[in-house]
Tab-separated table of C-alpha atoms in Angstrom:
chain	number	residue	atom	x	y	z
E	7	UNK	CA	-20.779	4.610	17.151
E	8	UNK	CA	-21.930	2.551	14.229
E	9	UNK	CA	-20.575	-0.915	13.308
E	10	UNK	CA	-19.613	-1.679	9.780
E	11	UNK	CA	-19.629	-4.949	7.785
E	12	UNK	CA	-16.162	-6.373	7.151
E	13	UNK	CA	-14.632	-5.891	3.750
E	14	UNK	CA	-11.633	-7.550	2.035
E	15	UNK	CA	-8.538	-6.942	4.261
E	16	UNK	CA	-6.409	-6.154	1.063
E	17	UNK	CA	-8.934	-3.818	-0.425
E	18	UNK	CA	-9.266	-1.775	2.872
E	19	UNK	CA	-5.524	-1.442	3.265
E	20	UNK	CA	-5.079	-0.420	-0.365
E	21	UNK	CA	-7.949	2.023	-0.357
E	22	UNK	CA	-6.829	3.952	2.750
E	23	UNK	CA	-3.072	3.572	2.096
E	24	UNK	CA	-2.896	4.926	-1.470
E	25	UNK	CA	-4.098	8.441	-0.639
E	26	UNK	CA	-1.830	8.416	2.429
E	27	UNK	CA	1.081	7.443	0.200
E	28	UNK	CA	0.300	10.337	-2.213
E	29	UNK	CA	0.202	12.724	0.711
E	30	UNK	CA	3.293	11.437	2.415
E	31	UNK	CA	5.225	11.476	-0.890
E	32	UNK	CA	4.254	15.090	-1.672
E	33	UNK	CA	5.569	16.302	1.710
E	34	UNK	CA	9.119	15.325	0.672
E	35	UNK	CA	9.173	15.032	-3.069
E	36	UNK	CA	9.384	18.832	-3.642
E	37	UNK	CA	12.769	19.166	-1.839
E	38	UNK	CA	14.746	17.963	-4.866
E	39	UNK	CA	12.801	20.320	-7.168
E	40	UNK	CA	13.612	23.478	-5.349
E	41	UNK	CA	16.631	24.353	-7.381
E	42	UNK	CA	14.627	24.051	-10.729
E	43	UNK	CA	11.745	26.000	-9.105
E	44	UNK	CA	14.174	28.735	-8.126
E	45	UNK	CA	15.403	29.139	-11.724
E	46	UNK	CA	12.055	28.890	-13.423
E	47	UNK	CA	10.126	31.299	-11.108
E	48	UNK	CA	13.085	33.476	-9.923
E	49	UNK	CA	12.313	32.716	-6.262
E	50	UNK	CA	14.375	34.004	-3.396
E	51	UNK	CA	15.789	31.676	-0.690
E	52	UNK	CA	13.017	32.914	1.636
E	53	UNK	CA	10.431	32.172	-0.989
E	54	UNK	CA	11.845	28.598	-1.336
E	55	UNK	CA	11.545	28.046	2.222
E	56	UNK	CA	7.844	29.069	2.234
E	57	UNK	CA	7.149	26.694	-0.692
E	58	UNK	CA	8.046	23.927	1.774
E	59	UNK	CA	6.728	25.622	4.894
E	60	UNK	CA	3.331	26.629	3.559
E	61	UNK	CA	2.550	22.936	3.243
E	62	UNK	CA	3.682	22.233	6.753
E	63	UNK	CA	1.686	25.076	8.210
E	64	UNK	CA	-1.493	24.043	6.500
E	65	UNK	CA	-1.062	20.448	7.328
E	66	UNK	CA	-0.159	20.776	10.987
E	67	UNK	CA	-2.553	23.682	11.626
E	68	UNK	CA	-5.666	21.832	10.560
E	69	UNK	CA	-5.004	18.155	11.767
E	70	UNK	CA	-7.223	18.352	14.849
E	71	UNK	CA	-9.854	20.360	12.991
E	72	UNK	CA	-10.046	17.731	10.135
E	73	UNK	CA	-10.385	14.844	12.706
E	74	UNK	CA	-13.228	16.719	14.398
E	75	UNK	CA	-14.918	17.259	11.086
E	76	UNK	CA	-14.558	13.582	10.292
E	77	UNK	CA	-16.121	12.574	13.566
E	78	UNK	CA	-19.000	14.965	13.168
E	79	UNK	CA	-19.837	14.688	9.441
E	80	UNK	CA	-18.426	11.214	8.548
E	81	UNK	CA	-14.822	10.139	8.372
E	82	UNK	CA	-15.127	8.625	4.908
E	83	UNK	CA	-16.883	11.780	3.578
E	84	UNK	CA	-14.168	14.092	4.887
E	85	UNK	CA	-11.445	11.621	3.693
E	86	UNK	CA	-12.979	11.757	0.189
E	87	UNK	CA	-13.152	15.608	0.331
E	88	UNK	CA	-9.569	15.637	1.298
E	89	UNK	CA	-8.490	13.445	-1.597
E	90	UNK	CA	-10.420	15.549	-4.127
E	91	UNK	CA	-9.129	18.786	-2.742
E	92	UNK	CA	-5.545	17.562	-2.615
E	93	UNK	CA	-5.918	16.464	-6.220
E	94	UNK	CA	-7.289	19.894	-7.346
E	95	UNK	CA	-4.651	21.901	-5.400
E	96	UNK	CA	-1.996	19.684	-6.883
E	97	UNK	CA	-3.176	20.788	-10.371
E	98	UNK	CA	-2.905	24.433	-9.066
E	99	UNK	CA	0.634	23.775	-7.984
E	100	UNK	CA	1.618	22.179	-11.249
E	101	UNK	CA	0.149	25.054	-13.225
E	102	UNK	CA	1.631	27.809	-11.056
E	103	UNK	CA	3.543	30.516	-12.890
E	104	UNK	CA	4.777	32.418	-9.928
E	105	UNK	CA	6.157	31.907	-6.427
E	106	UNK	CA	3.071	33.529	-4.795
E	107	UNK	CA	0.722	31.115	-6.610
E	108	UNK	CA	2.788	28.163	-5.731
E	109	UNK	CA	2.904	29.050	-2.091
E	110	UNK	CA	-0.792	29.690	-2.054
E	111	UNK	CA	-1.589	26.310	-3.430
E	112	UNK	CA	0.972	24.540	-1.354
E	113	UNK	CA	-0.695	25.879	1.704
E	114	UNK	CA	-4.149	24.610	0.411
E	115	UNK	CA	-2.396	21.234	-0.358
E	116	UNK	CA	-1.425	21.072	3.285
E	117	UNK	CA	-4.914	21.793	4.480
E	118	UNK	CA	-6.295	19.068	2.260
E	119	UNK	CA	-3.589	16.582	3.385
E	120	UNK	CA	-4.688	17.163	6.947
E	121	UNK	CA	-8.032	15.441	6.000
E	122	UNK	CA	-6.252	12.518	4.625
E	123	UNK	CA	-3.304	11.381	6.701
E	124	UNK	CA	-4.858	10.956	10.148
E	125	UNK	CA	-8.279	9.921	8.982
E	126	UNK	CA	-6.630	7.300	6.740
E	127	UNK	CA	-5.322	5.640	9.935
E	128	UNK	CA	-8.639	5.952	11.738
E	129	UNK	CA	-10.563	4.389	8.819
E	130	UNK	CA	-8.065	1.475	8.676
E	131	UNK	CA	-8.242	0.902	12.550
E	132	UNK	CA	-12.023	0.724	12.628
E	133	UNK	CA	-12.415	-1.185	9.334
E	134	UNK	CA	-10.343	-4.222	10.014
E	135	UNK	CA	-11.024	-6.926	12.614
E	136	UNK	CA	-9.371	-6.312	15.966
E	137	UNK	CA	-7.148	-9.340	15.688
E	138	UNK	CA	-5.739	-8.034	12.347
E	139	UNK	CA	-5.445	-4.488	13.409
E	140	UNK	CA	-1.737	-4.628	14.364
E	141	UNK	CA	-0.791	-6.184	11.010
E	142	UNK	CA	-2.873	-3.683	9.111
E	143	UNK	CA	-1.247	-0.728	10.907
E	144	UNK	CA	2.147	-2.388	10.274
E	145	UNK	CA	1.457	-2.544	6.545
E	146	UNK	CA	0.157	1.044	6.683
E	147	UNK	CA	3.367	2.191	8.328
E	148	UNK	CA	5.465	0.341	5.791
E	149	UNK	CA	3.702	1.987	2.846
E	150	UNK	CA	4.252	5.369	4.630
E	151	UNK	CA	7.973	4.441	4.933
E	152	UNK	CA	7.956	3.533	1.161
E	153	UNK	CA	6.788	7.043	0.435
E	154	UNK	CA	9.680	8.500	2.394
E	155	UNK	CA	12.099	6.094	0.750
E	156	UNK	CA	11.168	6.892	-2.908
E	157	UNK	CA	10.325	10.527	-2.574
E	158	UNK	CA	13.884	11.900	-3.135
E	159	UNK	CA	14.439	9.470	-6.080
E	160	UNK	CA	10.985	10.342	-7.681
E	161	UNK	CA	11.589	14.109	-7.126
E	162	UNK	CA	15.012	14.005	-8.713
E	163	UNK	CA	13.922	11.784	-11.648
E	164	UNK	CA	10.713	13.581	-12.473
E	165	UNK	CA	12.294	16.996	-12.151
E	166	UNK	CA	15.159	16.045	-14.350
E	167	UNK	CA	13.025	14.134	-16.981
E	168	UNK	CA	9.799	16.176	-17.151
E	169	UNK	CA	10.094	19.333	-15.060
E	170	UNK	CA	9.237	20.285	-11.568
E	171	UNK	CA	5.563	20.877	-12.485
E	172	UNK	CA	5.062	17.136	-12.850
E	173	UNK	CA	5.867	16.295	-9.330
E	174	UNK	CA	2.461	17.813	-8.553
E	175	UNK	CA	0.513	16.760	-11.732
E	176	UNK	CA	1.428	13.103	-11.122
E	177	UNK	CA	-0.904	13.231	-8.035
E	178	UNK	CA	-4.009	13.653	-10.468
E	179	UNK	CA	-4.276	10.058	-11.689
E	180	UNK	CA	-3.521	8.817	-8.135
E	181	UNK	CA	-6.368	10.869	-6.713
E	182	UNK	CA	-8.755	9.804	-9.579
E	183	UNK	CA	-7.983	6.236	-8.847
E	184	UNK	CA	-8.227	6.545	-5.079
E	185	UNK	CA	-11.790	7.896	-4.967
E	186	UNK	CA	-13.641	4.816	-6.258
E	187	UNK	CA	-11.304	2.517	-4.245
E	188	UNK	CA	-12.427	4.285	-1.067
E	189	UNK	CA	-16.184	4.262	-1.991
E	190	UNK	CA	-16.003	0.569	-2.747
E	191	UNK	CA	-13.903	-0.746	0.088
E	192	UNK	CA	-14.425	1.579	3.099
E	193	UNK	CA	-17.729	2.127	4.967
E	194	UNK	CA	-18.803	5.336	6.602
E	195	UNK	CA	-18.152	5.836	10.363
E	196	UNK	CA	-18.621	8.743	12.675
E	197	UNK	CA	-17.593	9.644	16.258
E	198	UNK	CA	-19.970	10.555	18.985
E	199	UNK	CA	-23.123	12.287	17.847
E	200	UNK	CA	-22.285	15.863	19.077
E	201	UNK	CA	-21.947	19.365	17.561
E	202	UNK	CA	-18.662	20.436	16.236
E	203	UNK	CA	-16.555	22.376	18.851
E	204	UNK	CA	-15.967	25.466	16.670
E	205	UNK	CA	-14.145	27.399	19.360
E	206	UNK	CA	-11.911	24.432	20.077
E	207	UNK	CA	-11.079	24.071	16.433
E	208	UNK	CA	-10.148	27.763	16.211
E	209	UNK	CA	-8.012	27.734	19.393
E	210	UNK	CA	-6.262	24.577	18.528
E	211	UNK	CA	-5.521	25.732	14.994
E	212	UNK	CA	-4.257	29.085	16.197
E	213	UNK	CA	-2.013	27.299	18.821
E	214	UNK	CA	-0.553	24.821	16.431
E	215	UNK	CA	-0.128	27.461	13.628
E	216	UNK	CA	1.635	29.909	15.982
E	217	UNK	CA	3.942	27.100	17.346
E	218	UNK	CA	4.900	25.638	13.896
E	219	UNK	CA	5.367	29.188	12.429
E	220	UNK	CA	7.649	30.148	15.260
E	221	UNK	CA	9.647	27.060	14.916
E	222	UNK	CA	10.240	27.244	11.263
E	223	UNK	CA	10.995	30.978	11.483
E	224	UNK	CA	13.846	30.260	13.801
E	225	UNK	CA	16.363	29.594	11.016
E	226	UNK	CA	15.540	32.915	9.345
E	227	UNK	CA	15.177	35.176	12.388
E	228	UNK	CA	16.966	33.444	15.324
E	229	UNK	CA	15.717	32.304	18.646
E	230	UNK	CA	15.979	35.869	20.048
E	231	UNK	CA	13.854	37.521	17.479
E	232	UNK	CA	10.872	39.458	18.748
E	233	UNK	CA	8.661	37.785	16.151
E	234	UNK	CA	9.769	34.293	17.163
E	235	UNK	CA	9.369	34.971	20.892
E	236	UNK	CA	6.083	36.618	20.225
E	237	UNK	CA	4.937	33.588	18.155
E	238	UNK	CA	5.903	31.174	20.954
E	239	UNK	CA	4.007	33.357	23.567
E	240	UNK	CA	0.913	33.398	21.314
E	241	UNK	CA	1.129	29.694	20.913
E	242	UNK	CA	1.285	29.151	24.793
E	243	UNK	CA	-1.619	31.632	25.175
E	244	UNK	CA	-3.825	29.907	22.655
E	245	UNK	CA	-2.917	26.491	23.988
E	246	UNK	CA	-3.745	27.622	27.555
E	247	UNK	CA	-7.119	28.854	26.352
E	248	UNK	CA	-7.733	25.731	24.433
E	249	UNK	CA	-7.228	23.604	27.606
E	250	UNK	CA	-9.446	25.853	29.614
E	251	UNK	CA	-12.180	25.677	27.007
E	252	UNK	CA	-11.913	21.928	26.510
E	253	UNK	CA	-12.439	21.448	30.257
E	254	UNK	CA	-15.816	23.066	30.069
E	255	UNK	CA	-16.973	22.263	26.424
E	256	UNK	CA	-19.978	19.941	26.243
E	257	UNK	CA	-18.472	18.145	23.185
E	258	UNK	CA	-14.698	18.915	23.271
E	259	UNK	CA	-12.575	18.729	20.070
E	260	UNK	CA	-9.938	16.802	22.119
E	261	UNK	CA	-11.103	15.194	25.288
E	262	UNK	CA	-8.468	15.901	27.889
E	263	UNK	CA	-9.306	12.660	29.578
E	264	UNK	CA	-7.349	10.873	26.882
E	265	UNK	CA	-4.187	12.285	28.364
E	266	UNK	CA	-4.988	10.383	31.587
E	267	UNK	CA	-4.507	7.171	29.605
E	268	UNK	CA	-0.899	6.340	30.141
E	269	UNK	CA	-0.146	4.460	26.923
E	270	UNK	CA	-1.739	7.199	24.860
E	271	UNK	CA	0.157	10.025	26.422
E	272	UNK	CA	3.591	8.224	26.544
E	273	UNK	CA	3.248	7.108	22.968
E	274	UNK	CA	2.682	10.614	21.944
E	275	UNK	CA	5.978	11.623	23.771
E	276	UNK	CA	7.715	8.832	21.940
E	277	UNK	CA	6.385	10.237	18.656
E	278	UNK	CA	7.694	13.640	19.610
E	279	UNK	CA	11.133	12.036	20.452
E	280	UNK	CA	11.514	9.986	17.292
E	281	UNK	CA	10.516	12.846	14.929
E	282	UNK	CA	12.698	15.371	16.723
E	283	UNK	CA	15.659	12.959	17.154
E	284	UNK	CA	15.642	11.634	13.528
E	285	UNK	CA	14.375	14.336	11.300
E	286	UNK	CA	16.617	17.021	12.733
E	287	UNK	CA	19.743	14.878	11.912
E	288	UNK	CA	18.353	13.833	8.633
E	289	UNK	CA	18.070	17.580	7.657
E	290	UNK	CA	21.912	17.881	8.151
E	291	UNK	CA	22.791	14.470	6.734
E	292	UNK	CA	21.127	15.037	3.396
E	293	UNK	CA	23.067	18.237	3.048
E	294	UNK	CA	26.317	16.530	4.186
E	295	UNK	CA	25.970	13.952	1.330
E	296	UNK	CA	25.658	16.700	-1.260
E	297	UNK	CA	27.853	19.526	0.118
E	298	UNK	CA	30.745	17.499	1.724
E	299	UNK	CA	30.651	14.271	-0.289
E	300	UNK	CA	29.725	16.029	-3.572
E	301	UNK	CA	26.751	13.822	-4.470
E	302	UNK	CA	23.953	15.054	-6.685
E	303	UNK	CA	20.376	15.059	-5.221
E	304	UNK	CA	19.761	11.844	-7.095
E	305	UNK	CA	22.887	10.146	-5.729
E	306	UNK	CA	22.242	11.363	-2.225
E	307	UNK	CA	18.767	9.775	-2.487
E	308	UNK	CA	20.366	6.532	-3.532
E	309	UNK	CA	22.743	6.511	-0.528
E	310	UNK	CA	19.906	7.165	1.926
E	311	UNK	CA	17.917	4.177	0.550
E	312	UNK	CA	19.398	1.715	3.159
E	313	UNK	CA	17.878	3.934	5.801
E	314	UNK	CA	14.453	4.354	4.177
E	315	UNK	CA	14.404	0.803	2.915
E	316	UNK	CA	14.905	-0.624	6.368
E	317	UNK	CA	12.058	1.503	7.752
E	318	UNK	CA	9.763	0.246	5.034
E	319	UNK	CA	10.745	-3.459	5.622
E	320	UNK	CA	10.694	-3.553	9.347
E	321	UNK	CA	7.539	-1.594	10.021
E	322	UNK	CA	5.108	-4.302	8.932
E	323	UNK	CA	6.863	-6.934	11.090
E	324	UNK	CA	6.952	-4.503	14.045
E	325	UNK	CA	3.165	-4.080	13.726
E	326	UNK	CA	2.536	-7.871	13.748
E	327	UNK	CA	4.820	-8.246	16.749
E	328	UNK	CA	3.255	-5.597	18.866
E	329	UNK	CA	0.597	-7.757	20.456
E	330	UNK	CA	3.230	-10.435	21.281
E	331	UNK	CA	6.104	-8.308	22.603
E	332	UNK	CA	4.467	-5.080	23.717
E	333	UNK	CA	4.415	-1.739	21.922
E	334	UNK	CA	6.591	-0.065	24.567
E	335	UNK	CA	9.315	-2.655	24.335
E	336	UNK	CA	9.535	-2.395	20.586
E	337	UNK	CA	9.519	1.448	20.628
E	338	UNK	CA	12.246	1.483	23.234
E	339	UNK	CA	14.430	-0.969	21.321
E	340	UNK	CA	13.823	1.086	17.934
E	341	UNK	CA	14.727	4.360	19.661
E	342	UNK	CA	17.835	2.865	21.156
E	343	UNK	CA	18.857	1.207	17.878
E	344	UNK	CA	18.262	4.497	15.981
E	345	UNK	CA	20.386	6.247	18.543
E	346	UNK	CA	23.192	3.776	18.016
E	347	UNK	CA	23.029	4.177	14.296
E	348	UNK	CA	23.311	7.933	14.594
E	349	UNK	CA	26.136	7.708	17.142
E	350	UNK	CA	27.924	5.338	14.767
E	351	UNK	CA	27.577	7.713	11.917
E	352	UNK	CA	28.815	10.732	13.929
E	353	UNK	CA	31.818	8.719	15.191
E	354	UNK	CA	33.047	7.962	11.715
E	355	UNK	CA	32.063	11.260	10.219
E	356	UNK	CA	34.694	12.893	8.082
E	357	UNK	CA	35.738	13.859	4.523
E	358	UNK	CA	38.099	11.016	3.589
E	359	UNK	CA	36.036	7.884	4.405
E	360	UNK	CA	34.975	5.586	1.676
E	361	UNK	CA	31.360	6.121	0.485
E	362	UNK	CA	30.038	2.731	1.819
E	363	UNK	CA	30.817	3.709	5.441
E	364	UNK	CA	27.370	5.122	5.730
E	365	UNK	CA	25.503	1.965	5.011
E	366	UNK	CA	25.899	0.331	8.271
E	367	UNK	CA	24.778	3.285	10.378
E	368	UNK	CA	21.866	3.977	7.982
E	369	UNK	CA	20.650	0.454	8.174
E	370	UNK	CA	20.631	0.599	11.974
E	371	UNK	CA	18.824	4.054	12.046
E	372	UNK	CA	16.270	2.947	9.478
E	373	UNK	CA	15.556	-0.302	11.200
E	374	UNK	CA	15.065	1.405	14.441
E	375	UNK	CA	12.552	3.880	12.966
E	376	UNK	CA	10.632	0.895	11.659
E	377	UNK	CA	10.429	-0.555	15.102
E	378	UNK	CA	8.930	2.683	16.453
E	379	UNK	CA	6.383	3.796	13.733
E	380	UNK	CA	4.075	0.851	13.638
E	381	UNK	CA	3.967	0.033	17.345
E	382	UNK	CA	3.317	3.816	18.141
E	383	UNK	CA	0.311	3.827	15.852
E	384	UNK	CA	-1.026	0.646	17.176
E	385	UNK	CA	-0.765	1.690	20.853
E	386	UNK	CA	-2.158	5.210	20.228
E	387	UNK	CA	-5.119	3.861	18.281
E	388	UNK	CA	-5.699	0.822	20.607
E	389	UNK	CA	-5.497	2.629	24.065
E	390	UNK	CA	-8.550	4.871	23.502
E	391	UNK	CA	-12.224	4.035	22.827
E	392	UNK	CA	-13.169	3.586	19.147
E	393	UNK	CA	-15.306	6.690	19.109
E	394	UNK	CA	-12.123	8.730	19.916
E	395	UNK	CA	-9.999	7.095	17.319
E	396	UNK	CA	-10.132	10.168	14.916
E	397	UNK	CA	-9.230	12.603	17.663
E	398	UNK	CA	-6.349	10.343	18.829
E	399	UNK	CA	-4.902	10.048	15.386
E	400	UNK	CA	-5.176	13.780	14.754
E	401	UNK	CA	-3.520	14.449	18.016
E	402	UNK	CA	-0.588	12.047	17.409
E	403	UNK	CA	-0.028	13.408	13.775
E	404	UNK	CA	0.072	16.856	15.167
E	405	UNK	CA	2.720	15.922	17.760
E	406	UNK	CA	4.803	14.146	15.066
E	407	UNK	CA	4.694	17.386	12.840
E	408	UNK	CA	5.729	19.635	15.758
E	409	UNK	CA	8.540	17.166	16.772
E	410	UNK	CA	9.951	17.109	13.190
E	411	UNK	CA	9.804	20.861	12.836
E	412	UNK	CA	11.369	21.455	16.282
E	413	UNK	CA	14.169	18.930	15.614
E	414	UNK	CA	15.098	20.754	12.359
E	415	UNK	CA	15.074	24.084	13.958
E	416	UNK	CA	17.218	23.047	16.923
E	417	UNK	CA	19.698	21.006	14.877
E	418	UNK	CA	20.033	23.969	12.317
E	419	UNK	CA	20.607	26.400	15.119
E	420	UNK	CA	23.284	24.275	16.672
E	421	UNK	CA	24.958	23.941	13.274
E	422	UNK	CA	24.926	27.654	12.648
E	423	UNK	CA	26.488	28.237	16.098
E	424	UNK	CA	29.160	25.666	15.746
E	425	UNK	CA	29.889	25.449	12.059
E	426	UNK	CA	29.302	26.930	8.600
E	427	UNK	CA	29.023	26.093	4.920
E	428	UNK	CA	32.473	27.603	4.203
E	429	UNK	CA	34.396	24.333	4.098
E	430	UNK	CA	33.739	20.553	4.354
E	431	UNK	CA	35.451	20.626	7.820
E	432	UNK	CA	33.433	23.606	9.156
E	433	UNK	CA	30.227	21.867	7.961
E	434	UNK	CA	31.227	18.689	9.841
E	435	UNK	CA	32.084	20.765	12.967
E	436	UNK	CA	28.607	22.256	13.073
E	437	UNK	CA	26.792	18.924	12.020
E	438	UNK	CA	28.432	16.649	14.755
E	439	UNK	CA	26.914	18.429	17.849
E	440	UNK	CA	23.570	18.721	16.166
E	441	UNK	CA	23.358	14.976	15.557
E	442	UNK	CA	24.490	14.313	19.159
E	443	UNK	CA	21.509	16.210	20.359
E	444	UNK	CA	19.278	13.918	18.284
E	445	UNK	CA	21.018	10.928	19.939
E	446	UNK	CA	20.263	12.221	23.319
E	447	UNK	CA	16.608	12.811	22.422
E	448	UNK	CA	16.169	9.336	21.155
E	449	UNK	CA	17.701	7.800	24.332
E	450	UNK	CA	15.329	9.837	26.453
E	451	UNK	CA	12.567	8.697	24.220
E	452	UNK	CA	13.614	5.110	24.765
E	453	UNK	CA	13.400	5.630	28.565
E	454	UNK	CA	9.817	6.930	28.181
E	455	UNK	CA	8.874	4.029	26.018
E	456	UNK	CA	9.864	1.542	28.623
E	457	UNK	CA	7.211	3.031	30.880
E	458	UNK	CA	4.438	2.229	28.556
E	459	UNK	CA	2.265	-0.614	29.858
E	460	UNK	CA	1.536	-3.584	27.722
E	461	UNK	CA	-1.969	-3.735	26.009
E	462	UNK	CA	-4.204	-6.740	25.812
E	463	UNK	CA	-5.269	-7.444	22.271
E	464	UNK	CA	-8.211	-9.601	20.999
E	465	UNK	CA	-7.048	-13.030	19.965
E	466	UNK	CA	-10.198	-14.012	18.105
E	467	UNK	CA	-12.930	-12.425	16.056
E	468	UNK	CA	-15.744	-10.795	17.955
E	469	UNK	CA	-18.488	-10.321	15.285
E	470	UNK	CA	-21.133	-8.876	17.664
E	471	UNK	CA	-19.228	-5.540	18.272
E	472	UNK	CA	-15.849	-5.913	16.600
E	473	UNK	CA	-15.230	-2.152	16.157
E	474	UNK	CA	-15.888	-1.628	19.870
E	475	UNK	CA	-13.602	-4.298	21.175
E	476	UNK	CA	-11.882	-3.000	24.224
E	477	UNK	CA	-8.193	-2.889	24.650
E	478	UNK	CA	-7.170	-2.590	28.225
E	479	UNK	CA	-3.766	-1.891	29.825
E	480	UNK	CA	-2.508	-4.524	32.157
């Protein structure tokens, strides 16, 4: 594991966060453009779903592989390749003249994004001094929250003013700017000097692809579909083979010993809970604002700003507080506060309430998310040896993606079983139990977070071996 000289804190944070912002924004910005894409390209409903899902499949399926490539060939190098590839595939998306072309480039976008998002966090973790790491990750999480906050607004504004093609083409100047920033501010780093675990890459990618494909196919085919059941069985089989292989591989893609580290394992369960418990309800809430309350996509984005704004504001402070208060305590508080926010929203849910009634619940839910995101990233990255930072980041991001996809699938299935789009009241009838499931998952996640032991963080610079500074559980 090579050490690197310290660069400007602000320059490092900007260099690794700008590409991450671009990728996080693009994951959500397309949602408000789907109606325009459907008209321009004459796309079916199933085609629209795959315009979104192709990105998710490419992203989730290649996260561990990209992390492994970064460890083997250089994290900065793979990060830069991801940025350039994401920029080029964004051009392909923007110039697409058919649904098939757009779906193809969206899948390639997702694969490119898998080399940006987790490696961004790894580079940041290794580049800043240990005593500044929690603050840096908090800022990184806040910028990620900003992308979530402004994505619906940017998507609606750009689509209305310039056309849906431009939501992809706007990535081009960002990508061009990001490359020299990374070259100037971030030094190269690698994991352990070992050959790439090719079979591990193939098995892990097949397991995640099968799992995510099955989850996102539930809404179309149903839980009892042979295709869906077969997909879940294939995912389980690939996962079992992956575990068996990783136990005997000389240089495993994902060392299974990491899961004997209690803070790492429990923090990943917290990530699964927060993404399941929040993104499933958000899927229903955004539709509620437009279908029941009658808001446009732009107006719905404005009404969700209290939620996303609080996430953006709270995350940097939560990162700074993690060494002092303990990541597990902050995660537990955030999960519980988010659960209270969702429960409050569900309790006052209806068709006649004034518009402002959503502000209080949304502020609580967003603030709670901010208390979870940064401490989770800090604990995950600080509980493993530095040479495994890339693998830890890739594993955690994969868990988050699976949790979000599973939450949406479960909440959508509950909605379809209990309600419908026929009237405002039937929509609410289906929405309410789906959100309560999210509340239960968040509370369970809070209980898991309370079991996370506190970590000991460096209090002063350690110039001899700063990147290797150990972080031990008490």
